[in-house]
Coordinates of C-alpha atoms in Angstrom, one line a residue:
X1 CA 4.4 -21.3 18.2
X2 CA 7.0 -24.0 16.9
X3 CA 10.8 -22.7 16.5
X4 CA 12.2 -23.8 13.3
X5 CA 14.3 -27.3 14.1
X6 CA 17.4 -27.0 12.7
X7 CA 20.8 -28.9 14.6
X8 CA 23.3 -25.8 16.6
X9 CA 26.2 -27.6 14.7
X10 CA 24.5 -26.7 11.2
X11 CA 23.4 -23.3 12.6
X12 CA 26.8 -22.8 13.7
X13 CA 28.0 -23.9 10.1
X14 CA 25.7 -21.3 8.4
X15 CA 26.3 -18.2 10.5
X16 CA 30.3 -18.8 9.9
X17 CA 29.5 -18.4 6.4
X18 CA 27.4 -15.7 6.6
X19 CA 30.0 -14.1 8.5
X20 CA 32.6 -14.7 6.0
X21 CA 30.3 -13.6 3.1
X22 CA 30.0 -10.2 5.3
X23 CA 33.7 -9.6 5.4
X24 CA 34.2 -10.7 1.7
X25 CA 31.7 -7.9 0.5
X26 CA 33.1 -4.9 3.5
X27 CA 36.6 -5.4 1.7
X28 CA 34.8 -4.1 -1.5
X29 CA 32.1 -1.8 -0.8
X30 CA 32.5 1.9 -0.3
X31 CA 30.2 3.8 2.8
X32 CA 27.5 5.5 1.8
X33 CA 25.7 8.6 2.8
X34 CA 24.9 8.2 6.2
X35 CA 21.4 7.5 7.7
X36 CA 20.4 6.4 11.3
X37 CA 18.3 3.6 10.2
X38 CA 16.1 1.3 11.8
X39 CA 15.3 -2.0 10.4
X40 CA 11.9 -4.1 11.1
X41 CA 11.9 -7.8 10.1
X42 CA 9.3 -10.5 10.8
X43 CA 10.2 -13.9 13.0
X44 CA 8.8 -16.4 10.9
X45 CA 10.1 -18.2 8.4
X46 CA 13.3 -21.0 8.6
X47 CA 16.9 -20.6 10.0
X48 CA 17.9 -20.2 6.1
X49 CA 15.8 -17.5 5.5
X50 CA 16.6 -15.2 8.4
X51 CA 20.1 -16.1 8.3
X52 CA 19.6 -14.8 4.4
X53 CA 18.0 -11.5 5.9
X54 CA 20.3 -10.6 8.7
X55 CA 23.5 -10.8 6.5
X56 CA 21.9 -7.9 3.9
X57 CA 20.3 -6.2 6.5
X58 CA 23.7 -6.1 8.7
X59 CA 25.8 -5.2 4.9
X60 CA 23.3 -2.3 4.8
X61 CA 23.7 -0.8 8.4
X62 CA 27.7 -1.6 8.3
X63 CA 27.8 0.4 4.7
X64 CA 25.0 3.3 5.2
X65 CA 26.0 4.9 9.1
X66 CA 28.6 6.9 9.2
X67 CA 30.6 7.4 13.1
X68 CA 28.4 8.8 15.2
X69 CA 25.0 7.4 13.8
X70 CA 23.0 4.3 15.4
X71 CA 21.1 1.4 13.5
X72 CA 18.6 -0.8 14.7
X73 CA 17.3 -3.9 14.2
X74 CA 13.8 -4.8 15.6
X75 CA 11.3 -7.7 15.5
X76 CA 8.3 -6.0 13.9
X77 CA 6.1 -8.6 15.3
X78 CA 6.7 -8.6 19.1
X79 CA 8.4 -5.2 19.1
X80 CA 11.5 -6.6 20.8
X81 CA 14.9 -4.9 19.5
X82 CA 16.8 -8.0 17.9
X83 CA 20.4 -6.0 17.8
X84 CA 21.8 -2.4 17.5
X85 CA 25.0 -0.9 16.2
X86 CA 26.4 2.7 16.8
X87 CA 29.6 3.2 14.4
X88 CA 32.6 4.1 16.2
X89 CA 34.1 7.7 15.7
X90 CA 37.3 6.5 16.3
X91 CA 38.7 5.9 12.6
X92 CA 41.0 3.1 13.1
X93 CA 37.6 1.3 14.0
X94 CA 35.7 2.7 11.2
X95 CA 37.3 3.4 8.1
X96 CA 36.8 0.7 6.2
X97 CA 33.4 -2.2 6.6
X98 CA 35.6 -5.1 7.4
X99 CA 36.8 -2.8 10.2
X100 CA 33.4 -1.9 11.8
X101 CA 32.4 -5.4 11.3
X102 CA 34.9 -6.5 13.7
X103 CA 34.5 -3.6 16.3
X104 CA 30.6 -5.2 16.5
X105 CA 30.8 -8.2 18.3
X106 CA 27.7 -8.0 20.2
X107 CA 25.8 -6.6 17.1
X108 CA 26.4 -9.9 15.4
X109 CA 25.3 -11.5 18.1
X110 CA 21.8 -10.2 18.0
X111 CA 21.5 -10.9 14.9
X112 CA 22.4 -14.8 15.2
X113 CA 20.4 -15.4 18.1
X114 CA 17.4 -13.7 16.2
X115 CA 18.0 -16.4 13.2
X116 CA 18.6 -19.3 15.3
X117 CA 15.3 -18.4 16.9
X118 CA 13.1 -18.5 13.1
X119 CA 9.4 -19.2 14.2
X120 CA 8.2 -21.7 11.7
X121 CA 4.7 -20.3 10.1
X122 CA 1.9 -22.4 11.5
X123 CA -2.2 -22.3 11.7
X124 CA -2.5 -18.1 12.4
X125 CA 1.0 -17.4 11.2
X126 CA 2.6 -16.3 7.8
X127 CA 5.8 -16.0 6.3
X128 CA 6.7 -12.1 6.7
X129 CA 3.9 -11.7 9.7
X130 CA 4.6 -8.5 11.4
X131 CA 2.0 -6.6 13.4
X132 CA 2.2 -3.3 11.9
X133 CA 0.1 -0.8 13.9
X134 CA 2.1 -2.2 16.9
X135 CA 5.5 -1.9 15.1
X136 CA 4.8 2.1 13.9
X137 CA 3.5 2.5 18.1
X138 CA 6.9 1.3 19.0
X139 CA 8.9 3.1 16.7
X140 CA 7.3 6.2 17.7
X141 CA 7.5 5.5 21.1
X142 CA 11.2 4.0 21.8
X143 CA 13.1 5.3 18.7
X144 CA 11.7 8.9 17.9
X145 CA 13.8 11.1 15.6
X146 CA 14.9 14.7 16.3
X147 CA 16.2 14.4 12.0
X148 CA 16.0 12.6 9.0
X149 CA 16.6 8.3 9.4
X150 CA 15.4 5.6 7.7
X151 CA 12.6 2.9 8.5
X152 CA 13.2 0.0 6.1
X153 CA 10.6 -3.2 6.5
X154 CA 12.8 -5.9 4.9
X155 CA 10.7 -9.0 3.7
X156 CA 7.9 -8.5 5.7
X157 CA 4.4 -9.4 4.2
X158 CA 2.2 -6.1 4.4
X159 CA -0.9 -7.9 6.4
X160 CA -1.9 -7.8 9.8
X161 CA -3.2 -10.5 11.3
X162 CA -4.5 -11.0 14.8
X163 CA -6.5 -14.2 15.8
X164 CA -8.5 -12.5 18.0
X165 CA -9.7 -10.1 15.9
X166 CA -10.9 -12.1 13.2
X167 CA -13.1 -9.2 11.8
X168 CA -9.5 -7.3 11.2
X169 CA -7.6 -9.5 9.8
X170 CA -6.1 -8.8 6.1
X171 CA -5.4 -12.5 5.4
X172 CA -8.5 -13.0 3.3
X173 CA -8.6 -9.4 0.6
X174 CA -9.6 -7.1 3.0
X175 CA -8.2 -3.6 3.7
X176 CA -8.8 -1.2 6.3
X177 CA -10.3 1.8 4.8
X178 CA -9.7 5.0 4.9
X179 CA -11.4 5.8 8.3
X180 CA -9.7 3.5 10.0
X181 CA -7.2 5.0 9.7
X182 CA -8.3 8.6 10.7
X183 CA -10.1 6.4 14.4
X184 CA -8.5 6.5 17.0
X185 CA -6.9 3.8 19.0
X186 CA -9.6 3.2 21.0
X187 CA -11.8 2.7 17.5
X188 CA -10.1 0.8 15.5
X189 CA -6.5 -1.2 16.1
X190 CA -5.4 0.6 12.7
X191 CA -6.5 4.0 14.2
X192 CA -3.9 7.2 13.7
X193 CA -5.7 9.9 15.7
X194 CA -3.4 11.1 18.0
X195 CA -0.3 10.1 16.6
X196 CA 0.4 12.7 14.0
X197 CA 4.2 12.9 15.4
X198 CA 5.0 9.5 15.6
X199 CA 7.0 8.8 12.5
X200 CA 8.2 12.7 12.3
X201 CA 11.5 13.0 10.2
X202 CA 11.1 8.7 9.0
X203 CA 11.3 8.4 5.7
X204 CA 10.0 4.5 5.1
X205 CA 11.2 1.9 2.5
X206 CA 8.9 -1.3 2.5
X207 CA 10.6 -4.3 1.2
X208 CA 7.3 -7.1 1.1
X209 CA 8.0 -10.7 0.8
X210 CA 7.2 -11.4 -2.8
X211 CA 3.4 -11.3 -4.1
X212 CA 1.6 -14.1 -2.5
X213 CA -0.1 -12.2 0.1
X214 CA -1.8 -10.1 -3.1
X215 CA -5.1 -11.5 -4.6
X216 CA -4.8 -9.3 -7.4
X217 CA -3.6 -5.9 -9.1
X218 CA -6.7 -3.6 -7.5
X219 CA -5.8 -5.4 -4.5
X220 CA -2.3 -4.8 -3.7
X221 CA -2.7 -1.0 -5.3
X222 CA -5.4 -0.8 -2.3
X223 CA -2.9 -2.3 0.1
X224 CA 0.1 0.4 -0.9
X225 CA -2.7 3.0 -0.7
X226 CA -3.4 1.7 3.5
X227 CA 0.0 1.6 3.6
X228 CA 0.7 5.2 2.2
X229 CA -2.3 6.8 4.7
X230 CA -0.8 4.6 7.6
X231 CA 2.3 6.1 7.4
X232 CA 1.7 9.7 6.5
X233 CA -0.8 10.0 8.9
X234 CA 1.8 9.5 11.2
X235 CA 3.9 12.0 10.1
X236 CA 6.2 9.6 8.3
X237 CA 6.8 9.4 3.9
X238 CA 6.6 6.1 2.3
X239 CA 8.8 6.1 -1.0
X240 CA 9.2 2.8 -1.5
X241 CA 6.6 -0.3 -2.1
X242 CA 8.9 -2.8 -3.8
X243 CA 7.9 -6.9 -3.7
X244 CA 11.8 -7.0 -3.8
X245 CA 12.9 -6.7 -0.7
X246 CA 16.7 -5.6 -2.1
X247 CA 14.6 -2.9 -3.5
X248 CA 13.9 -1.4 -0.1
X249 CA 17.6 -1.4 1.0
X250 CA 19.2 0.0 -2.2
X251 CA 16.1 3.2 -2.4
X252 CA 17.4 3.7 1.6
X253 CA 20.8 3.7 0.6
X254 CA 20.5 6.1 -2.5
X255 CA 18.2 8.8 -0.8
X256 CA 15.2 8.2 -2.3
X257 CA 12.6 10.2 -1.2
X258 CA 9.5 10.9 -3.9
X259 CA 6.2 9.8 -1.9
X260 CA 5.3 6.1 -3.6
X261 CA 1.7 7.9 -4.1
X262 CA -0.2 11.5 -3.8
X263 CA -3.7 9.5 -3.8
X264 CA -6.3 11.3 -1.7
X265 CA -7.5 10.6 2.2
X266 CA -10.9 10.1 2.1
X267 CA -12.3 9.4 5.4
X268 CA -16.0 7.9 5.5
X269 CA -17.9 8.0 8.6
X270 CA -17.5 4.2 9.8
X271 CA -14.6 1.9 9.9
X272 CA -15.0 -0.9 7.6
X273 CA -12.7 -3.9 6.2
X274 CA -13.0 -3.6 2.4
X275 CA -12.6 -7.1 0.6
X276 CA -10.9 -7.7 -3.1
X277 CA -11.5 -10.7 -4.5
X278 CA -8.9 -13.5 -5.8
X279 CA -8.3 -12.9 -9.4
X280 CA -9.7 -9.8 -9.8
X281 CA -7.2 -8.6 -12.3
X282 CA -8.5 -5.8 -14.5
X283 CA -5.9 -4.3 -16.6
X284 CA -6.8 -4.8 -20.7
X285 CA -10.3 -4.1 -19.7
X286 CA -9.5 -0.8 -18.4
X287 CA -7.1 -0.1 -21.3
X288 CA -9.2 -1.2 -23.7
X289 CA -12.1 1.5 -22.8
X290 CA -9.9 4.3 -23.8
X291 CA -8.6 2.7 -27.1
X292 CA -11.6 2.3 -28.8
X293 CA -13.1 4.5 -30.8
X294 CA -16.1 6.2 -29.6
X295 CA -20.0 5.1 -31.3
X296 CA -22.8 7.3 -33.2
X297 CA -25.1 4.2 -33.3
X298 CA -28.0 5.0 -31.0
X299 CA -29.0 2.0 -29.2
X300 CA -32.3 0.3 -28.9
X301 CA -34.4 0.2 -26.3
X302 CA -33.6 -3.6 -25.4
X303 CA -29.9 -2.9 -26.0
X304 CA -30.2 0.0 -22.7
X305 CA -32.7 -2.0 -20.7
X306 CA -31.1 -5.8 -20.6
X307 CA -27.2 -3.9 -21.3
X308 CA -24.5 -6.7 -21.0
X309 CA -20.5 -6.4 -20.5
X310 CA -20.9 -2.8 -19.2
X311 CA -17.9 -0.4 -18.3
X312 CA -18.5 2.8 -17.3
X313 CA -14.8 5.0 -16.5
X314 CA -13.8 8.6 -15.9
X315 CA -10.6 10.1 -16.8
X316 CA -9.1 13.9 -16.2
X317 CA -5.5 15.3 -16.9
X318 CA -6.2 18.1 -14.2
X319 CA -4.9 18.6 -11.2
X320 CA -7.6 17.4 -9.0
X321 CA -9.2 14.6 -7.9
X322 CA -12.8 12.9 -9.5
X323 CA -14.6 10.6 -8.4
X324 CA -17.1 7.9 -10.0
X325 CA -20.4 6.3 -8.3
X326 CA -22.7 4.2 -9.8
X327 CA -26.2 2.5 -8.1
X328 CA -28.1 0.3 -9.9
X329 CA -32.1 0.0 -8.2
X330 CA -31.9 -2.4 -5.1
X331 CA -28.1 -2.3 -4.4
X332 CA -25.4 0.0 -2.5
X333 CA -23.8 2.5 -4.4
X334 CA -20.2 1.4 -6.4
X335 CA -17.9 3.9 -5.7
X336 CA -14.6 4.4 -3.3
X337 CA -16.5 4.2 -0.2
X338 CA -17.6 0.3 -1.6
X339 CA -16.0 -1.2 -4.4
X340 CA -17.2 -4.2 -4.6
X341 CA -21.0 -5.2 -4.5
X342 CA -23.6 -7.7 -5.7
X343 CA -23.8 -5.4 -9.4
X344 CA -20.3 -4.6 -9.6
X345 CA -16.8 -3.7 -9.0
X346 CA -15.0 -0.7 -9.1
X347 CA -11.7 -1.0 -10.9
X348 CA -8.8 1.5 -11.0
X349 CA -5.9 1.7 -14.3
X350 CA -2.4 1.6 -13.2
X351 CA -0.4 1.4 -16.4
X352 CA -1.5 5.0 -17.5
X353 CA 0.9 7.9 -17.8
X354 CA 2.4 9.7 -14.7
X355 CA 0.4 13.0 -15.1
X356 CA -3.0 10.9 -15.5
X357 CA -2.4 8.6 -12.6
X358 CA -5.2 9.3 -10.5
X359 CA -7.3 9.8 -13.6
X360 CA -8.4 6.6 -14.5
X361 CA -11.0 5.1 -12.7
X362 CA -13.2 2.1 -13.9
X363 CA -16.3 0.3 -13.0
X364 CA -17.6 -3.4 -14.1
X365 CA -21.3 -4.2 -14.0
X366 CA -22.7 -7.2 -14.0
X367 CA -25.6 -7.8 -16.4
X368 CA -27.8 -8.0 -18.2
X369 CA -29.0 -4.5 -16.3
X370 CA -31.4 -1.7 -17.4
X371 CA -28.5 1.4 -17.8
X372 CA -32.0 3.5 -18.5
X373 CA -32.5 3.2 -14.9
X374 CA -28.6 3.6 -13.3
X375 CA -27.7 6.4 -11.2
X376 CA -24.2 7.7 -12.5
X377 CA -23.0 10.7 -10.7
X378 CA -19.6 12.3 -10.8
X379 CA -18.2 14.4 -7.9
X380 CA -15.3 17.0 -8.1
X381 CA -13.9 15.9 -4.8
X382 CA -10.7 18.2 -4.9
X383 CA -9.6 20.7 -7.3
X384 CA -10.5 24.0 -8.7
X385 CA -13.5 25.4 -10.8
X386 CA -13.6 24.8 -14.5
X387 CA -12.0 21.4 -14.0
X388 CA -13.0 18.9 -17.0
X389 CA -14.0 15.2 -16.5
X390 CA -14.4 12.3 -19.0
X391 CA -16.7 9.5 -18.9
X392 CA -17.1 6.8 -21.4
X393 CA -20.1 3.8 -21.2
X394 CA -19.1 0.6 -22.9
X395 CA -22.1 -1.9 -23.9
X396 CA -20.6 -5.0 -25.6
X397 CA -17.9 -4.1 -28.2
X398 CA -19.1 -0.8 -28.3
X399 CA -18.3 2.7 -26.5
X400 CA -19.9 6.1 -26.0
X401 CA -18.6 9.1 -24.2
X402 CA -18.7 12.5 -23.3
X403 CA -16.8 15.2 -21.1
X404 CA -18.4 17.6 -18.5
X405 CA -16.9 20.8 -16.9
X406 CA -17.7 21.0 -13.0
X407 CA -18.4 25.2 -12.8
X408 CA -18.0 24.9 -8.9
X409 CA -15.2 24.6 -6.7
X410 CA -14.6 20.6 -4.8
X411 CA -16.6 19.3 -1.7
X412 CA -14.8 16.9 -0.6
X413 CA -17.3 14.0 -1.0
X414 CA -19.2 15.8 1.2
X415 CA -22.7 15.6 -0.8
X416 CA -22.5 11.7 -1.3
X417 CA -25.1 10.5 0.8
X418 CA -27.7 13.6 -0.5
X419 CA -26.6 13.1 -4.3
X420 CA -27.3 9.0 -4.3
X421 CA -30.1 8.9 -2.1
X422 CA -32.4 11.8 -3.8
X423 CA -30.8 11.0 -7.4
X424 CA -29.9 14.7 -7.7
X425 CA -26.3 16.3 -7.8
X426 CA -26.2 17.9 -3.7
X427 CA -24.3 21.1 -4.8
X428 CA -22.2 22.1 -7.7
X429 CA -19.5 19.7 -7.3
X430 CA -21.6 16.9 -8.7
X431 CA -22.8 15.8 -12.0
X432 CA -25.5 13.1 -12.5
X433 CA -24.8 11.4 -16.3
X434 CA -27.8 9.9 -18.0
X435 CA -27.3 6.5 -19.8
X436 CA -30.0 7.1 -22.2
X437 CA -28.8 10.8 -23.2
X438 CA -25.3 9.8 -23.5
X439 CA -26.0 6.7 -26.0
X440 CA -27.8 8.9 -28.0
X441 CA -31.4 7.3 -27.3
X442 CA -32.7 10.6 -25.3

């Protein structure tokens, strides 16, 4: 991999400055609530760049520990620790940040070999690349937590990328799914089984580098969601998602600790890499459904059987979790398990209210189809009995809808593969919708 070239004399130049930028802002910044923190930052990129990085990251540690407590900063891609910092208790040498700066010598050190050593991003690398199952192994293994400390991933892109696992690489819109995750190592490289304790007591702020690695809005919300599971299923919290990397420092420093998202883990029984398309940006659509008002025109025959610019989307206020699937004759079955396929996408609305959040759900079919023919089931897959469900069908410029009460208690998504292959709802958690009735043309 090529090292960034960059003359010592103008690398010596820089980290002078970025020295004296450090000791300009310790003689005006108060400590903060202290932390043990550990900070995980990616190789590549240019000399500018890391020297950029190192000089908030080393402000944050200097202001956030107080004596006693130890910070960390490690190379998130080849799990080396790049420098370290325990805060003297002694406090002539650590009253003030200007005063710990100076009792850090070797601290700094790290930290300017580290940027002098900027991998430039060539053929298999990215800006940001970190290998992130291997960076939450480490941290569980060589810096476990007996109490609360921070992990902060400071402009790091949220892909893993491994050359010689092609079939596993995130580069392209794909996302580890769900069961992945719940593999174990030996399955799957993303696999947590076995590692519930890992991140025990971390709370995790993840500062990405900007949006490029995103190929759209369903996309990236997928990506926090792998993100979320990754973590939590380690026994960490993720609070933070930011494209700001600032953002990750300043939600460590102010104690912020709401999970980023309560989504549900829903583990199929394979593995699989689940690809988003560039582009696919779906906001106004999904808005759109819920603004319009709803139809008493009963459709003809040819409107149902060749039905173009369909939408069909669920929505709930409860506290529970529903969920949408869709198969048209010949294809897989649109639902969580696979967005994406040949008649359609799954879509989901993130600019809705907090207390409908995981109540918007939206599919996009491809037409002209016959809807007279589409399997549409809803499945209760957590919450109580007597929950209440929404779904509206959109043909054209025009919408339909209809709520349901589910009478039984959730399964879980356990009567998918029953409900979709026989056509009928597997247990009492499951609704089948008919096009026809709903559109009036029963």
């Amino acid at each position: 991999m090529a090292r960034a070239a960059q003359p010592d004399k103008e690398i010596k130049t820089m980290w002078k400055r970025t020295l004296a930028a450090l000791a300009v802002a310790a003689a005006i910044t108060d400590p903060a609530i202290g932390k043990e923190t550990l900070i995980g930052v990616s190789p590549f990129g240019t000399p500018e760049a890391k020297l950029a990085e190192v000089k908030a990251i080393a402000n944050h540690l200097l202001a956030v520990l107080e004596p006693g407590e130890t910070g960390w900063v490690v190379n998130a891609y080849d799990q080396s620790q790049i420098a370290e910092i325990t805060i003297s208790t002694d406090p002539k040498k650590s009253e003030s940040l200007q005063r710990r700066m100076r009792n850090a010598p070797e601290f700094f050190a790290g930290l300017k070999r580290f940027a002098e050593a900027a991998i430039v991003p060539t053929g298999e690398n990215f800006a940001g690349q970190i290998d992130l199952p291997g960076f939450l192994r480490n941290v569980g293994a060589n810096y476990p937590a007996d109490r609360a400390r921070d992990l902060i991933l400071y402009n790091v892109s949220p892909l893993t990328h491994d050359p010689r696992s092609p079939h596993l690489s995130m580069k392209d819109g794909a996302v580890p799914d769900d069961a992945s995750i719940a593999a174990s190592r030996a399955v799957n490289v993303y696999g947590a089984r076995g590692e519930e304790q890992l991140l025990t007591h971390y709370t995790v702020h993840w500062g990405a580098n900007g949006l490029g690695w995103s190929q759209s809005d369903v996309h990236a919300y997928h990506i926090q969601l792998f993100l979320t599971h990754s973590v939590s299923k380690r026994g960490g919290k993720l609070v933070t998602f930011a494209t700001d990397p600032a953002t990750a420092l300043r939600n460590g420093r102010a104690g912020i600790s709401r999970p980023v998202t309560a989504a549900a883990f829903k583990p199929d029984d394979q593995p699989t890499m689940v690809t988003f398309p560039i582009g696919e940006v779906t906001t106004e659509v999904m808005e759109s459904i819920y603004e319009r008002a709803l139809s008493e025109r009963v459709p003809s025959r040819v409107e149902l059987t060749q039905a173009r610019d369909v939408e069909i989307a669920i929505r709930w206020t409860c506290d529970c979790d529903f969920d949408l699937a869709i198969q048209l004759r010949g294809t897989d079955a649109i639902s969580y398990r696979t967005p994406e396929t040949p008649a359609g996408t799954l879509h989901k609305d993130f600019t809705s209210s907090e207390a409908l959040e995981l109540g918007w759900e939206t599919v996009t079919l491809h037409g002209p189809l016959d809807l007279t023919t589409a399997l549409i089931a809803i499945n209760l897959y957590r919450g109580a009995p007597g929950a209440e469900v929404e779904i509206r069908i959109a043909v054209g410029a025009e919408t339909w809808g209809r709520r349901y009460v589910i009478g039984s208690s959730a399964d879980g998504g356990s009567g998918f593969a029953k409900t979709m292959r026989t056509g009928t709802p597997a247990n009492g958690a499951w609704v089948m919708v008919d096009a026809r009735a709903l559109l009036g043309g029963a």
